XYZ file of C-alpha atoms in Angstrom:
82
model
C 0.000 0.000 0.000
C 1.345 3.429 -0.849
C 2.328 5.478 2.209
C 3.519 9.052 2.332
C 4.277 11.687 4.933
C 2.597 15.109 5.077
C 3.341 18.162 7.214
C 1.187 20.749 8.970
C 0.063 18.755 10.816
C 2.689 16.006 10.680
C 1.073 12.740 9.641
C 1.578 9.499 7.776
C -1.064 8.651 5.170
C -1.601 5.081 3.966
C -3.885 4.513 0.962
C -5.316 1.044 0.367
C -6.817 0.485 -3.088
C -10.047 -1.551 -2.976
C -9.665 -1.706 0.819
C -12.291 -1.837 3.525
C -11.904 -0.752 7.123
C -13.294 -2.195 10.330
C -13.508 -0.431 13.676
C -13.514 3.162 14.862
C -13.002 6.142 12.556
C -10.843 7.909 15.166
C -8.571 6.356 17.788
C -6.737 8.417 20.421
C -3.376 6.672 20.807
C -1.382 9.341 22.688
C 1.930 7.454 22.642
C 5.407 8.995 22.442
C 5.333 9.056 18.616
C 1.626 8.899 17.652
C -1.259 11.123 18.718
C -4.287 9.816 16.805
C -5.241 7.425 14.036
C -8.100 8.399 11.731
C -9.585 6.366 8.904
C -12.067 6.863 6.105
C -13.300 5.146 2.947
C -13.929 6.723 -0.447
C -16.298 4.995 -2.863
C -16.255 6.495 -6.338
C -17.947 5.275 -9.465
C -14.683 3.751 -10.730
C -12.633 3.087 -7.607
C -12.719 2.337 -3.895
C -10.067 3.593 -1.496
C -9.493 3.140 2.235
C -7.280 5.790 3.837
C -5.589 5.643 7.245
C -4.029 8.838 8.637
C -1.619 8.550 11.558
C -0.944 11.800 13.418
C 2.739 12.051 14.347
C 3.778 13.836 17.541
C 7.483 14.005 16.635
C 9.976 13.008 13.936
C 9.738 9.297 13.193
C 10.452 6.603 10.643
C 7.825 4.164 9.452
C 7.451 0.754 7.872
C 4.310 -0.521 6.122
C 3.909 -4.172 5.153
C 1.117 -6.575 4.291
C 0.491 -9.606 6.494
C -2.232 -11.678 4.856
C -5.357 -9.515 4.688
C -3.945 -7.071 7.252
C -1.615 -4.121 6.933
C 1.021 -3.642 9.647
C 2.269 -0.084 10.180
C 5.233 0.394 12.511
C 6.111 3.918 13.685
C 9.467 4.450 15.410
C 10.262 7.848 16.941
C 13.676 9.221 15.975
C 14.212 10.204 19.621
C 13.532 7.957 22.634
C 11.400 9.245 25.530
C 13.336 10.836 28.371
């Protein structure tokens, strides 16, 4: 799944073509690196898209990989908590 980073506010966006989402539309995570996770689905006449937006609280790296029918997103803060 394509993933890209946006600024203002800092966030990671993951687009899943022909994807469907289960669960809450907004999750308050409030960890060292992640503030919230929001999700939405777009259903157009020619395409379907599921989008997950992960709000970043600080500089971080990320890894996105498929595991069966699931998508695993790992966020690692560049700086450890003090």
